[in-house]
XYZ file of C-alpha atoms in Angstrom:
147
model
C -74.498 55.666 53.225
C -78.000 55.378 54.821
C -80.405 57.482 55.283
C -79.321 56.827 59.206
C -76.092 58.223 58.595
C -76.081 61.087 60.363
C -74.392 63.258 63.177
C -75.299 61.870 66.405
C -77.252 64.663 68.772
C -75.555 65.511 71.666
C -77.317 64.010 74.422
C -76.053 66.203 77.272
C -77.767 69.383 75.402
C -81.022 70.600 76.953
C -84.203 69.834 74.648
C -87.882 69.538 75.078
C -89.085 66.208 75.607
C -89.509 63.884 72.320
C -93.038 64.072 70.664
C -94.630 60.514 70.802
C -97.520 61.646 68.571
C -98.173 63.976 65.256
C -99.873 66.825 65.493
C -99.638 70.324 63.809
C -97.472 71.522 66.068
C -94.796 68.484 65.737
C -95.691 69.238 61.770
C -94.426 72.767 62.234
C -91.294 71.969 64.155
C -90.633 69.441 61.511
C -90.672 71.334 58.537
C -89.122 74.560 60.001
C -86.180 72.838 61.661
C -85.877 70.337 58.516
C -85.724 73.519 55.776
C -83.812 75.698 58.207
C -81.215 72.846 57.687
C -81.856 72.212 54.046
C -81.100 75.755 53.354
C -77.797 75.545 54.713
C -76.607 72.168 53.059
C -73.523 72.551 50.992
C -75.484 70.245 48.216
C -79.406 71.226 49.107
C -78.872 74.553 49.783
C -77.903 76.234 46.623
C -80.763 74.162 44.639
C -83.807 75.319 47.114
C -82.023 78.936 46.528
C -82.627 79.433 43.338
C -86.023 77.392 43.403
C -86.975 79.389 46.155
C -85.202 83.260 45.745
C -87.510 84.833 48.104
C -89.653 84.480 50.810
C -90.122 81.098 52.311
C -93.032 81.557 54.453
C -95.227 80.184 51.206
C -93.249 77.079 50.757
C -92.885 76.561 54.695
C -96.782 76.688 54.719
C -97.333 74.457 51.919
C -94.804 71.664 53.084
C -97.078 71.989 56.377
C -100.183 71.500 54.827
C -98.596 68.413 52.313
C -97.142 66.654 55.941
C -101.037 67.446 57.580
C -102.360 65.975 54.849
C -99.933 63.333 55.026
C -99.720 62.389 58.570
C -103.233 63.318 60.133
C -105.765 63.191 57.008
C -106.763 67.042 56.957
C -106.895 67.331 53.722
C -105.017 70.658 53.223
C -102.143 70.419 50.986
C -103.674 70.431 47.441
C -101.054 70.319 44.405
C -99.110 67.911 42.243
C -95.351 68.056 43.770
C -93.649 65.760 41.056
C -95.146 68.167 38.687
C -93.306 71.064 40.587
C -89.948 69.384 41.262
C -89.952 68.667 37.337
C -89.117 72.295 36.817
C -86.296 72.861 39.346
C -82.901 72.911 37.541
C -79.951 70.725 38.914
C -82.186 67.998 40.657
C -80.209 64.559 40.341
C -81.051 61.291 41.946
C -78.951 61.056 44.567
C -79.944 64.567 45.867
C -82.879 62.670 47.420
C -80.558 60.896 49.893
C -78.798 63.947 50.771
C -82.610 65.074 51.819
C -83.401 61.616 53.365
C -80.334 61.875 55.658
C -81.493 65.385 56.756
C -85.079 64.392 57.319
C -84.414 61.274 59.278
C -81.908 63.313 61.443
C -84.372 66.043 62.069
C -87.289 63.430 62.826
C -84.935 61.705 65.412
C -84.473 64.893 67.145
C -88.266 65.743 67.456
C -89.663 62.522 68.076
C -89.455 58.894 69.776
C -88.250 56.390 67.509
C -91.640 54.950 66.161
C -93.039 58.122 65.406
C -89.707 59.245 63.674
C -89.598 55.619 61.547
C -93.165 56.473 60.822
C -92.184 59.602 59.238
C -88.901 58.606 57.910
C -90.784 55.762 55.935
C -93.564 57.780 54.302
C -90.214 60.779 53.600
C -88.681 57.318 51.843
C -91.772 56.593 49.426
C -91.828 59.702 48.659
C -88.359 60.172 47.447
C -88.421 56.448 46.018
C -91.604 58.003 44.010
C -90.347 61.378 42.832
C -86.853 59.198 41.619
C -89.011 57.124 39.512
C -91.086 59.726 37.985
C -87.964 62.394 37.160
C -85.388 60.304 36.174
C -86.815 56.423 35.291
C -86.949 55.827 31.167
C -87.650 52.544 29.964
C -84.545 51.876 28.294
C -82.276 53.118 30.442
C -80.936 50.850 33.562
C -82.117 51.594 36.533
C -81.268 52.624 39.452
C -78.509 54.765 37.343
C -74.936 54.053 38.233
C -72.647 56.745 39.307
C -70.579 57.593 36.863
């Protein structure tokens, strides 16, 4: 599977125009629409639950400011997110597909198809990154096979 394996959007359905450039407000859309769906995920969901039991507006505002700092340079998000993820319990490798599939789906919705590769590509370093630095050990193979 690939992170381009998702359900196709229904074209007939009546949606705002595609966003050919980021901005906060394409940031916003992003992140709420992407963690409204991560928080119903059969396999996401019940991980972000319990590493997020309560209100979501702080993590909602933080993923903004980490995708503005990301995307557009502002300079906002300040933190160390492998650090954080180290502490969530039940993260496993592949869980960072599972995300990839719902990030590229979400970024195909909300923009045109450069802007969403653009995105999609930094959301694939990113996971590629995090991988490494949670699960790769030096003698271990790698990438780890399914068992």
């Amino acid at each position: 599977m690939t992170i381009r394996d998702h359900a196709p959007v229904d074209a007939t359905a009546t949606r705002p125009p595609l966003r050919d450039a980021v901005t906060e407000d394409g940031i916003r859309d992003l992140v709420d629409l992407f963690y409204a769906r991560i928080r119903s995920d059969p396999e996401l969901g019940p991980i972000f639950a319990r590493a997020i039991p309560g209100d979501w507006g702080p993590h909602l505002a933080t993923m903004r400011d980490f995708w503005s700092s990301l995307t557009l340079a502002s300079g906002r998000y300040k933190g160390n997110p492998l650090a954080v993820h180290r502490r969530i319990e039940g993260m496993e490798p592949h869980l960072f597909d599972r995300w990839l599939v719902l990030f590229a789906g979400t970024c195909d919705e909300l923009f045109t198809r450069d802007l969403a590769a653009a995105f999609v590509d930094k959301a694939t370093r990113i996971a590629e990154s995090f991988k490494l630095g949670l699960f790769y050990r030096p003698d271990r193979v790698w990438p780890p096979r399914a068992t």
